[in-house]
mmCIF file with all atom_site columns, C-alpha atoms in Angstrom:
data_model
loop_
_atom_site.group_PDB
_atom_site.id
_atom_site.type_symbol
_atom_site.label_atom_id
_atom_site.label_alt_id
_atom_site.label_comp_id
_atom_site.label_asym_id
_atom_site.label_entity_id
_atom_site.label_seq_id
_atom_site.pdbx_PDB_ins_code
_atom_site.Cartn_x
_atom_site.Cartn_y
_atom_site.Cartn_z
_atom_site.occupancy
_atom_site.B_iso_or_equiv
_atom_site.pdbx_formal_charge
_atom_site.auth_seq_id
_atom_site.auth_comp_id
_atom_site.auth_asym_id
_atom_site.auth_atom_id
_atom_site.pdbx_PDB_model_num
ATOM 1   C CA . UNK A 1 1   ? 0.217   0.194  -0.756  1.00 94.00 ? 343 UNK A CA 1
ATOM 2   C CA . UNK A 1 2   ? 0.887   3.575  -0.966  1.00 97.00 ? 344 UNK A CA 1
ATOM 3   C CA . UNK A 1 3   ? 1.614   6.186  2.009   1.00 98.00 ? 345 UNK A CA 1
ATOM 4   C CA . UNK A 1 4   ? 0.500   9.612  1.049   1.00 98.00 ? 346 UNK A CA 1
ATOM 5   C CA . UNK A 1 5   ? 1.138   12.681 3.044   1.00 98.00 ? 347 UNK A CA 1
ATOM 6   C CA . UNK A 1 6   ? -1.610  15.660 2.954   1.00 98.00 ? 348 UNK A CA 1
ATOM 7   C CA . UNK A 1 7   ? 0.690   18.828 4.272   1.00 98.00 ? 349 UNK A CA 1
ATOM 8   C CA . UNK A 1 8   ? -2.260  21.964 4.700   1.00 95.00 ? 350 UNK A CA 1
ATOM 9   C CA . UNK A 1 9   ? -2.089  25.355 4.618   1.00 92.00 ? 351 UNK A CA 1
ATOM 10  C CA . UNK A 1 10  ? -2.599  28.756 3.983   1.00 91.00 ? 352 UNK A CA 1
ATOM 11  C CA . UNK A 1 11  ? 0.974   29.142 1.765   1.00 95.00 ? 353 UNK A CA 1
ATOM 12  C CA . UNK A 1 12  ? 0.566   33.155 1.746   1.00 95.00 ? 354 UNK A CA 1
ATOM 13  C CA . UNK A 1 13  ? 3.059   32.110 0.544   1.00 96.00 ? 355 UNK A CA 1
ATOM 14  C CA . UNK A 1 14  ? 5.245   29.415 0.579   1.00 97.00 ? 356 UNK A CA 1
ATOM 15  C CA . UNK A 1 15  ? 8.549   28.988 1.157   1.00 96.00 ? 357 UNK A CA 1
ATOM 16  C CA . UNK A 1 16  ? 11.042  26.623 2.031   1.00 96.00 ? 358 UNK A CA 1
ATOM 17  C CA . UNK A 1 17  ? 10.986  25.670 5.461   1.00 94.00 ? 359 UNK A CA 1
ATOM 18  C CA . UNK A 1 18  ? 7.558   24.481 4.026   1.00 95.00 ? 360 UNK A CA 1
ATOM 19  C CA . UNK A 1 19  ? 9.211   22.544 1.259   1.00 97.00 ? 361 UNK A CA 1
ATOM 20  C CA . UNK A 1 20  ? 11.972  21.424 3.182   1.00 95.00 ? 362 UNK A CA 1
ATOM 21  C CA . UNK A 1 21  ? 10.028  19.745 6.351   1.00 94.00 ? 363 UNK A CA 1
ATOM 22  C CA . UNK A 1 22  ? 7.581   18.389 3.496   1.00 97.00 ? 364 UNK A CA 1
ATOM 23  C CA . UNK A 1 23  ? 10.630  16.675 1.374   1.00 97.00 ? 365 UNK A CA 1
ATOM 24  C CA . UNK A 1 24  ? 12.170  15.276 5.328   1.00 96.00 ? 366 UNK A CA 1
ATOM 25  C CA . UNK A 1 25  ? 8.702   13.609 6.980   1.00 97.00 ? 367 UNK A CA 1
ATOM 26  C CA . UNK A 1 26  ? 8.313   12.534 3.405   1.00 98.00 ? 368 UNK A CA 1
ATOM 27  C CA . UNK A 1 27  ? 12.269  10.305 3.682   1.00 97.00 ? 369 UNK A CA 1
ATOM 28  C CA . UNK A 1 28  ? 11.627  9.730  7.574   1.00 97.00 ? 370 UNK A CA 1
ATOM 29  C CA . UNK A 1 29  ? 7.936   8.701  7.054   1.00 97.00 ? 371 UNK A CA 1
ATOM 30  C CA . UNK A 1 30  ? 9.007   6.277  3.847   1.00 98.00 ? 372 UNK A CA 1
ATOM 31  C CA . UNK A 1 31  ? 6.130   8.858  1.856   1.00 98.00 ? 373 UNK A CA 1
ATOM 32  C CA . UNK A 1 32  ? 5.793   7.985  -1.850  1.00 98.00 ? 374 UNK A CA 1
ATOM 33  C CA . UNK A 1 33  ? 4.148   11.329 -2.136  1.00 98.00 ? 375 UNK A CA 1
ATOM 34  C CA . UNK A 1 34  ? 3.715   14.811 -0.513  1.00 98.00 ? 376 UNK A CA 1
ATOM 35  C CA . UNK A 1 35  ? -0.052  16.780 -1.495  1.00 98.00 ? 377 UNK A CA 1
ATOM 36  C CA . UNK A 1 36  ? -0.574  20.049 -1.083  1.00 98.00 ? 378 UNK A CA 1
ATOM 37  C CA . UNK A 1 37  ? -3.478  21.989 -0.110  1.00 97.00 ? 379 UNK A CA 1
ATOM 38  C CA . UNK A 1 38  ? -3.429  26.041 -0.295  1.00 95.00 ? 380 UNK A CA 1
ATOM 39  C CA . UNK A 1 39  ? -6.958  26.286 2.064   1.00 90.00 ? 381 UNK A CA 1
ATOM 40  C CA . UNK A 1 40  ? -9.802  28.032 0.463   1.00 84.00 ? 382 UNK A CA 1
ATOM 41  C CA . UNK A 1 41  ? -11.880 30.134 3.016   1.00 65.00 ? 383 UNK A CA 1
ATOM 42  C CA . UNK A 1 42  ? -10.716 29.162 6.396   1.00 60.00 ? 384 UNK A CA 1
ATOM 43  C CA . UNK A 1 43  ? -12.946 29.592 8.850   1.00 57.00 ? 385 UNK A CA 1
ATOM 44  C CA . UNK A 1 44  ? -11.163 31.290 11.439  1.00 60.00 ? 386 UNK A CA 1
ATOM 45  C CA . UNK A 1 45  ? -9.008  34.095 9.492   1.00 64.00 ? 387 UNK A CA 1
ATOM 46  C CA . UNK A 1 46  ? -8.763  36.116 6.273   1.00 67.00 ? 388 UNK A CA 1
ATOM 47  C CA . UNK A 1 47  ? -6.736  35.692 3.313   1.00 75.00 ? 389 UNK A CA 1
ATOM 48  C CA . UNK A 1 48  ? -5.705  38.675 1.520   1.00 81.00 ? 390 UNK A CA 1
ATOM 49  C CA . UNK A 1 49  ? -4.879  36.921 -0.807  1.00 90.00 ? 391 UNK A CA 1
ATOM 50  C CA . UNK A 1 50  ? -7.444  34.599 -3.681  1.00 90.00 ? 392 UNK A CA 1
ATOM 51  C CA . UNK A 1 51  ? -7.421  31.399 -3.033  1.00 90.00 ? 393 UNK A CA 1
ATOM 52  C CA . UNK A 1 52  ? -6.270  30.859 -6.832  1.00 93.00 ? 394 UNK A CA 1
ATOM 53  C CA . UNK A 1 53  ? -2.997  32.420 -6.630  1.00 95.00 ? 395 UNK A CA 1
ATOM 54  C CA . UNK A 1 54  ? -1.723  30.984 -3.257  1.00 96.00 ? 396 UNK A CA 1
ATOM 55  C CA . UNK A 1 55  ? -2.308  27.495 -4.878  1.00 96.00 ? 397 UNK A CA 1
ATOM 56  C CA . UNK A 1 56  ? -0.586  28.822 -7.859  1.00 97.00 ? 398 UNK A CA 1
ATOM 57  C CA . UNK A 1 57  ? 1.797   30.142 -6.403  1.00 97.00 ? 399 UNK A CA 1
ATOM 58  C CA . UNK A 1 58  ? 2.453   26.363 -4.187  1.00 98.00 ? 400 UNK A CA 1
ATOM 59  C CA . UNK A 1 59  ? 2.450   24.834 -8.013  1.00 98.00 ? 401 UNK A CA 1
ATOM 60  C CA . UNK A 1 60  ? 5.338   26.582 -8.932  1.00 98.00 ? 402 UNK A CA 1
ATOM 61  C CA . UNK A 1 61  ? 7.142   25.701 -5.580  1.00 98.00 ? 403 UNK A CA 1
ATOM 62  C CA . UNK A 1 62  ? 6.815   21.708 -6.162  1.00 98.00 ? 404 UNK A CA 1
ATOM 63  C CA . UNK A 1 63  ? 6.806   22.121 -9.692  1.00 97.00 ? 405 UNK A CA 1
ATOM 64  C CA . UNK A 1 64  ? 10.515  20.899 -9.426  1.00 96.00 ? 406 UNK A CA 1
ATOM 65  C CA . UNK A 1 65  ? 9.710   17.299 -7.014  1.00 98.00 ? 407 UNK A CA 1
ATOM 66  C CA . UNK A 1 66  ? 8.745   14.605 -8.674  1.00 98.00 ? 408 UNK A CA 1
ATOM 67  C CA . UNK A 1 67  ? 7.180   13.807 -4.680  1.00 98.00 ? 409 UNK A CA 1
ATOM 68  C CA . UNK A 1 68  ? 5.017   16.358 -4.569  1.00 98.00 ? 410 UNK A CA 1
ATOM 69  C CA . UNK A 1 69  ? 1.345   16.959 -6.206  1.00 98.00 ? 411 UNK A CA 1
ATOM 70  C CA . UNK A 1 70  ? -0.807  19.700 -5.300  1.00 98.00 ? 412 UNK A CA 1
ATOM 71  C CA . UNK A 1 71  ? -4.980  19.063 -4.804  1.00 97.00 ? 413 UNK A CA 1
ATOM 72  C CA . UNK A 1 72  ? -7.456  21.823 -5.601  1.00 96.00 ? 414 UNK A CA 1
ATOM 73  C CA . UNK A 1 73  ? -10.028 20.466 -3.295  1.00 94.00 ? 415 UNK A CA 1
ATOM 74  C CA . UNK A 1 74  ? -10.074 23.707 -0.937  1.00 91.00 ? 416 UNK A CA 1
ATOM 75  C CA . UNK A 1 75  ? -9.524  26.085 -3.525  1.00 91.00 ? 417 UNK A CA 1
ATOM 76  C CA . UNK A 1 76  ? -12.764 25.431 -5.585  1.00 90.00 ? 418 UNK A CA 1
ATOM 77  C CA . UNK A 1 77  ? -14.876 24.724 -2.202  1.00 83.00 ? 419 UNK A CA 1
ATOM 78  C CA . UNK A 1 78  ? -17.167 28.126 -2.039  1.00 73.00 ? 420 UNK A CA 1
ATOM 79  C CA . UNK A 1 79  ? -18.310 27.130 1.711   1.00 75.00 ? 421 UNK A CA 1
ATOM 80  C CA . UNK A 1 80  ? -15.994 27.155 4.875   1.00 73.00 ? 422 UNK A CA 1
ATOM 81  C CA . UNK A 1 81  ? -13.701 24.412 4.991   1.00 63.00 ? 423 UNK A CA 1
ATOM 82  C CA . UNK A 1 82  ? -12.835 22.337 7.411   1.00 80.00 ? 424 UNK A CA 1
ATOM 83  C CA . UNK A 1 83  ? -10.081 19.626 7.538   1.00 88.00 ? 425 UNK A CA 1
ATOM 84  C CA . UNK A 1 84  ? -12.517 16.187 8.459   1.00 92.00 ? 426 UNK A CA 1
ATOM 85  C CA . UNK A 1 85  ? -14.304 17.519 5.101   1.00 90.00 ? 427 UNK A CA 1
ATOM 86  C CA . UNK A 1 86  ? -11.289 17.597 3.045   1.00 93.00 ? 428 UNK A CA 1
ATOM 87  C CA . UNK A 1 87  ? -9.405  14.444 4.889   1.00 95.00 ? 429 UNK A CA 1
ATOM 88  C CA . UNK A 1 88  ? -13.095 12.452 4.326   1.00 95.00 ? 430 UNK A CA 1
ATOM 89  C CA . UNK A 1 89  ? -13.250 13.878 0.155   1.00 95.00 ? 431 UNK A CA 1
ATOM 90  C CA . UNK A 1 90  ? -9.358  12.951 -0.393  1.00 96.00 ? 432 UNK A CA 1
ATOM 91  C CA . UNK A 1 91  ? -10.140 9.235  1.282   1.00 96.00 ? 433 UNK A CA 1
ATOM 92  C CA . UNK A 1 92  ? -12.138 8.678  -1.145  1.00 96.00 ? 434 UNK A CA 1
ATOM 93  C CA . UNK A 1 93  ? -10.032 10.260 -4.259  1.00 96.00 ? 435 UNK A CA 1
ATOM 94  C CA . UNK A 1 94  ? -7.276  7.725  -2.711  1.00 96.00 ? 436 UNK A CA 1
ATOM 95  C CA . UNK A 1 95  ? -8.744  5.039  -1.173  1.00 96.00 ? 437 UNK A CA 1
ATOM 96  C CA . UNK A 1 96  ? -5.952  2.413  -1.942  1.00 96.00 ? 438 UNK A CA 1
ATOM 97  C CA . UNK A 1 97  ? -3.412  4.512  -0.530  1.00 97.00 ? 439 UNK A CA 1
ATOM 98  C CA . UNK A 1 98  ? -2.685  5.124  3.703   1.00 97.00 ? 440 UNK A CA 1
ATOM 99  C CA . UNK A 1 99  ? -3.086  8.826  4.206   1.00 98.00 ? 441 UNK A CA 1
ATOM 100 C CA . UNK A 1 100 ? -1.211  11.391 6.798   1.00 98.00 ? 442 UNK A CA 1
ATOM 101 C CA . UNK A 1 101 ? -1.687  14.705 7.754   1.00 98.00 ? 443 UNK A CA 1
ATOM 102 C CA . UNK A 1 102 ? 1.423   16.778 8.223   1.00 98.00 ? 444 UNK A CA 1
ATOM 103 C CA . UNK A 1 103 ? 1.113   19.087 10.919  1.00 96.00 ? 445 UNK A CA 1
ATOM 104 C CA . UNK A 1 104 ? 3.756   21.556 12.926  1.00 92.00 ? 446 UNK A CA 1
ATOM 105 C CA . UNK A 1 105 ? 4.219   21.848 16.847  1.00 90.00 ? 447 UNK A CA 1
ATOM 106 C CA . UNK A 1 106 ? 1.549   24.689 16.052  1.00 89.00 ? 448 UNK A CA 1
ATOM 107 C CA . UNK A 1 107 ? -0.956  23.310 15.169  1.00 93.00 ? 449 UNK A CA 1
ATOM 108 C CA . UNK A 1 108 ? -0.399  19.581 17.604  1.00 94.00 ? 450 UNK A CA 1
ATOM 109 C CA . UNK A 1 109 ? -1.384  22.240 20.955  1.00 94.00 ? 451 UNK A CA 1
ATOM 110 C CA . UNK A 1 110 ? -4.444  23.438 19.004  1.00 95.00 ? 452 UNK A CA 1
ATOM 111 C CA . UNK A 1 111 ? -5.975  20.240 17.638  1.00 96.00 ? 453 UNK A CA 1
ATOM 112 C CA . UNK A 1 112 ? -8.277  19.812 20.832  1.00 96.00 ? 454 UNK A CA 1
ATOM 113 C CA . UNK A 1 113 ? -10.184 22.992 19.440  1.00 94.00 ? 455 UNK A CA 1
ATOM 114 C CA . UNK A 1 114 ? -10.659 21.738 16.045  1.00 93.00 ? 456 UNK A CA 1
ATOM 115 C CA . UNK A 1 115 ? -13.896 21.061 14.288  1.00 88.00 ? 457 UNK A CA 1
ATOM 116 C CA . UNK A 1 116 ? -14.923 17.628 14.423  1.00 93.00 ? 458 UNK A CA 1
ATOM 117 C CA . UNK A 1 117 ? -11.519 17.376 16.078  1.00 96.00 ? 459 UNK A CA 1
ATOM 118 C CA . UNK A 1 118 ? -12.610 13.904 17.616  1.00 96.00 ? 460 UNK A CA 1
ATOM 119 C CA . UNK A 1 119 ? -14.272 12.244 13.601  1.00 96.00 ? 461 UNK A CA 1
ATOM 120 C CA . UNK A 1 120 ? -10.772 13.878 11.952  1.00 97.00 ? 462 UNK A CA 1
ATOM 121 C CA . UNK A 1 121 ? -9.242  11.598 14.488  1.00 98.00 ? 463 UNK A CA 1
ATOM 122 C CA . UNK A 1 122 ? -11.056 8.632  13.485  1.00 97.00 ? 464 UNK A CA 1
ATOM 123 C CA . UNK A 1 123 ? -9.871  8.667  10.262  1.00 97.00 ? 465 UNK A CA 1
ATOM 124 C CA . UNK A 1 124 ? -6.330  9.952  9.599   1.00 97.00 ? 466 UNK A CA 1
ATOM 125 C CA . UNK A 1 125 ? -3.468  9.818  11.501  1.00 98.00 ? 467 UNK A CA 1
ATOM 126 C CA . UNK A 1 126 ? -1.306  12.744 12.213  1.00 98.00 ? 468 UNK A CA 1
ATOM 127 C CA . UNK A 1 127 ? 2.458   13.506 11.403  1.00 98.00 ? 469 UNK A CA 1
ATOM 128 C CA . UNK A 1 128 ? 3.840   16.168 13.809  1.00 97.00 ? 470 UNK A CA 1
ATOM 129 C CA . UNK A 1 129 ? 6.656   17.885 13.273  1.00 94.00 ? 471 UNK A CA 1
ATOM 130 C CA . UNK A 1 130 ? 8.664   18.099 15.761  1.00 91.00 ? 472 UNK A CA 1
ATOM 131 C CA . UNK A 1 131 ? 11.747  20.821 15.269  1.00 82.00 ? 473 UNK A CA 1
ATOM 132 C CA . UNK A 1 132 ? 14.584  21.043 18.507  1.00 77.00 ? 474 UNK A CA 1
ATOM 133 C CA . UNK A 1 133 ? 14.536  22.329 20.989  1.00 70.00 ? 475 UNK A CA 1
ATOM 134 C CA . UNK A 1 134 ? 11.001  24.557 20.928  1.00 68.00 ? 476 UNK A CA 1
ATOM 135 C CA . UNK A 1 135 ? 9.048   22.558 23.709  1.00 70.00 ? 477 UNK A CA 1
ATOM 136 C CA . UNK A 1 136 ? 10.453  20.008 26.382  1.00 81.00 ? 478 UNK A CA 1
ATOM 137 C CA . UNK A 1 137 ? 9.567   16.867 25.312  1.00 88.00 ? 479 UNK A CA 1
ATOM 138 C CA . UNK A 1 138 ? 6.914   16.219 29.293  1.00 92.00 ? 480 UNK A CA 1
ATOM 139 C CA . UNK A 1 139 ? 4.769   19.295 27.604  1.00 93.00 ? 481 UNK A CA 1
ATOM 140 C CA . UNK A 1 140 ? 4.817   17.893 24.295  1.00 94.00 ? 482 UNK A CA 1
ATOM 141 C CA . UNK A 1 141 ? 3.758   13.979 25.398  1.00 94.00 ? 483 UNK A CA 1
ATOM 142 C CA . UNK A 1 142 ? 1.302   15.264 27.820  1.00 96.00 ? 484 UNK A CA 1
ATOM 143 C CA . UNK A 1 143 ? -0.878  17.406 25.207  1.00 96.00 ? 485 UNK A CA 1
ATOM 144 C CA . UNK A 1 144 ? -0.434  13.510 22.795  1.00 97.00 ? 486 UNK A CA 1
ATOM 145 C CA . UNK A 1 145 ? -1.826  12.026 25.737  1.00 97.00 ? 487 UNK A CA 1
ATOM 146 C CA . UNK A 1 146 ? -4.234  14.043 26.284  1.00 98.00 ? 488 UNK A CA 1
ATOM 147 C CA . UNK A 1 147 ? -6.039  14.137 22.627  1.00 98.00 ? 489 UNK A CA 1
ATOM 148 C CA . UNK A 1 148 ? -5.944  10.163 22.964  1.00 97.00 ? 490 UNK A CA 1
ATOM 149 C CA . UNK A 1 149 ? -6.946  9.972  25.994  1.00 98.00 ? 491 UNK A CA 1
ATOM 150 C CA . UNK A 1 150 ? -10.192 12.448 24.911  1.00 98.00 ? 492 UNK A CA 1
ATOM 151 C CA . UNK A 1 151 ? -10.354 12.292 21.304  1.00 98.00 ? 493 UNK A CA 1
ATOM 152 C CA . UNK A 1 152 ? -8.295  9.322  19.637  1.00 98.00 ? 494 UNK A CA 1
ATOM 153 C CA . UNK A 1 153 ? -5.483  11.092 17.895  1.00 98.00 ? 495 UNK A CA 1
ATOM 154 C CA . UNK A 1 154 ? -3.068  9.015  16.772  1.00 98.00 ? 496 UNK A CA 1
ATOM 155 C CA . UNK A 1 155 ? -0.232  11.148 16.510  1.00 98.00 ? 497 UNK A CA 1
ATOM 156 C CA . UNK A 1 156 ? 3.404   9.930  15.069  1.00 97.00 ? 498 UNK A CA 1
ATOM 157 C CA . UNK A 1 157 ? 6.099   12.286 16.359  1.00 96.00 ? 499 UNK A CA 1
ATOM 158 C CA . UNK A 1 158 ? 8.907   13.342 13.431  1.00 95.00 ? 500 UNK A CA 1
ATOM 159 C CA . UNK A 1 159 ? 11.947  14.920 14.685  1.00 91.00 ? 501 UNK A CA 1
ATOM 160 C CA . UNK A 1 160 ? 12.743  18.353 12.048  1.00 91.00 ? 502 UNK A CA 1
ATOM 161 C CA . UNK A 1 161 ? 15.376  20.276 11.528  1.00 88.00 ? 503 UNK A CA 1
ATOM 162 C CA . UNK A 1 162 ? 14.628  23.541 12.751  1.00 79.00 ? 504 UNK A CA 1
ATOM 163 C CA . UNK A 1 163 ? 13.900  26.244 10.622  1.00 79.00 ? 505 UNK A CA 1
ATOM 164 C CA . UNK A 1 164 ? 12.873  30.027 11.920  1.00 79.00 ? 506 UNK A CA 1
ATOM 165 C CA . UNK A 1 165 ? 11.187  31.647 8.989   1.00 85.00 ? 507 UNK A CA 1
ATOM 166 C CA . UNK A 1 166 ? 7.053   32.205 8.906   1.00 89.00 ? 508 UNK A CA 1
ATOM 167 C CA . UNK A 1 167 ? 5.173   33.484 5.803   1.00 92.00 ? 509 UNK A CA 1
ATOM 168 C CA . UNK A 1 168 ? 3.771   35.877 8.662   1.00 91.00 ? 510 UNK A CA 1
ATOM 169 C CA . UNK A 1 169 ? 7.847   37.313 8.387   1.00 94.00 ? 511 UNK A CA 1
ATOM 170 C CA . UNK A 1 170 ? 8.365   37.056 4.558   1.00 94.00 ? 512 UNK A CA 1
ATOM 171 C CA . UNK A 1 171 ? 5.364   39.319 3.977   1.00 94.00 ? 513 UNK A CA 1
ATOM 172 C CA . UNK A 1 172 ? 6.857   41.921 6.643   1.00 93.00 ? 514 UNK A CA 1
ATOM 173 C CA . UNK A 1 173 ? 9.920   41.673 4.451   1.00 94.00 ? 515 UNK A CA 1
ATOM 174 C CA . UNK A 1 174 ? 7.714   42.372 1.261   1.00 93.00 ? 516 UNK A CA 1
ATOM 175 C CA . UNK A 1 175 ? 6.251   45.071 2.838   1.00 91.00 ? 517 UNK A CA 1
ATOM 176 C CA . UNK A 1 176 ? 9.564   46.266 4.063   1.00 92.00 ? 518 UNK A CA 1
ATOM 177 C CA . UNK A 1 177 ? 12.000  46.338 1.007   1.00 91.00 ? 519 UNK A CA 1
ATOM 178 C CA . UNK A 1 178 ? 14.458  43.541 2.174   1.00 93.00 ? 520 UNK A CA 1
ATOM 179 C CA . UNK A 1 179 ? 15.481  41.080 0.640   1.00 93.00 ? 521 UNK A CA 1
ATOM 180 C CA . UNK A 1 180 ? 13.661  36.898 -0.128  1.00 92.00 ? 522 UNK A CA 1
ATOM 181 C CA . UNK A 1 181 ? 16.138  35.359 -1.579  1.00 91.00 ? 523 UNK A CA 1
ATOM 182 C CA . UNK A 1 182 ? 16.261  31.915 -0.421  1.00 92.00 ? 524 UNK A CA 1
ATOM 183 C CA . UNK A 1 183 ? 13.397  32.382 1.365   1.00 95.00 ? 525 UNK A CA 1
ATOM 184 C CA . UNK A 1 184 ? 11.482  31.594 -1.448  1.00 96.00 ? 526 UNK A CA 1
ATOM 185 C CA . UNK A 1 185 ? 12.359  29.646 -4.262  1.00 96.00 ? 527 UNK A CA 1
ATOM 186 C CA . UNK A 1 186 ? 12.938  31.995 -7.155  1.00 96.00 ? 528 UNK A CA 1
ATOM 187 C CA . UNK A 1 187 ? 9.993   31.628 -9.433  1.00 96.00 ? 529 UNK A CA 1
ATOM 188 C CA . UNK A 1 188 ? 7.384   31.899 -6.736  1.00 97.00 ? 530 UNK A CA 1
ATOM 189 C CA . UNK A 1 189 ? 9.172   35.317 -5.756  1.00 95.00 ? 531 UNK A CA 1
ATOM 190 C CA . UNK A 1 190 ? 8.876   36.434 -9.591  1.00 95.00 ? 532 UNK A CA 1
ATOM 191 C CA . UNK A 1 191 ? 5.202   35.675 -9.260  1.00 96.00 ? 533 UNK A CA 1
ATOM 192 C CA . UNK A 1 192 ? 5.018   38.148 -5.658  1.00 94.00 ? 534 UNK A CA 1
ATOM 193 C CA . UNK A 1 193 ? 6.707   40.555 -7.549  1.00 92.00 ? 535 UNK A CA 1
ATOM 194 C CA . UNK A 1 194 ? 4.838   40.935 -11.014 1.00 93.00 ? 536 UNK A CA 1
ATOM 195 C CA . UNK A 1 195 ? 1.530   41.052 -8.578  1.00 92.00 ? 537 UNK A CA 1
ATOM 196 C CA . UNK A 1 196 ? 3.105   43.598 -6.150  1.00 90.00 ? 538 UNK A CA 1
ATOM 197 C CA . UNK A 1 197 ? 1.560   41.046 -3.190  1.00 93.00 ? 539 UNK A CA 1
ATOM 198 C CA . UNK A 1 198 ? 1.684   41.883 0.189   1.00 91.00 ? 540 UNK A CA 1
ATOM 199 C CA . UNK A 1 199 ? 3.064   45.630 -0.948  1.00 82.00 ? 541 UNK A CA 1
ATOM 200 C CA . UNK A 1 200 ? 0.434   47.073 0.638   1.00 71.00 ? 542 UNK A CA 1
ATOM 201 C CA . UNK A 1 201 ? -0.106  45.124 3.492   1.00 52.00 ? 543 UNK A CA 1
ATOM 202 C CA . UNK A 1 202 ? -0.997  46.955 6.766   1.00 40.00 ? 544 UNK A CA 1
#
């Protein structure tokens, strides 16, 4: 059975940190493919760059990697999007594959607030990227135990390299006219510059 990782996010914009973490987890978990799922209309925040443009930026960023793929399952959805709905739809598409949902350590501590987390936990296992020195093991293990006991959540921790960069920081650098070399793939940076994204963000 093939194993696919599912990696969702607003990707506003996508950067080398996203790509590095997915490549690392792909190898550590023995995944055959990682599918990027740009959010469409997330229920928890507004995004100034359209779903279509964020989809195109992700598509451009992952193009050189044959083991990376992209799905428009959320960007083409009109209604508010929740992860449990997306995973159920993906399981209908990938009936023969084992799916894993890749998240960061921040998301691990937010899982208990996700809509229908108990239902979601029965649908898929989570793979959490554990950055070195981010939090002590006791706190992480306590959260994993809480999720398992209350929602039946299955968590796999994967040690990943430290890469301290965020999309928020990148948007701020763009607004201030600072360099993004070695932070964002060149073709994605070209797309951002041509579209003049983030320059007027307050």
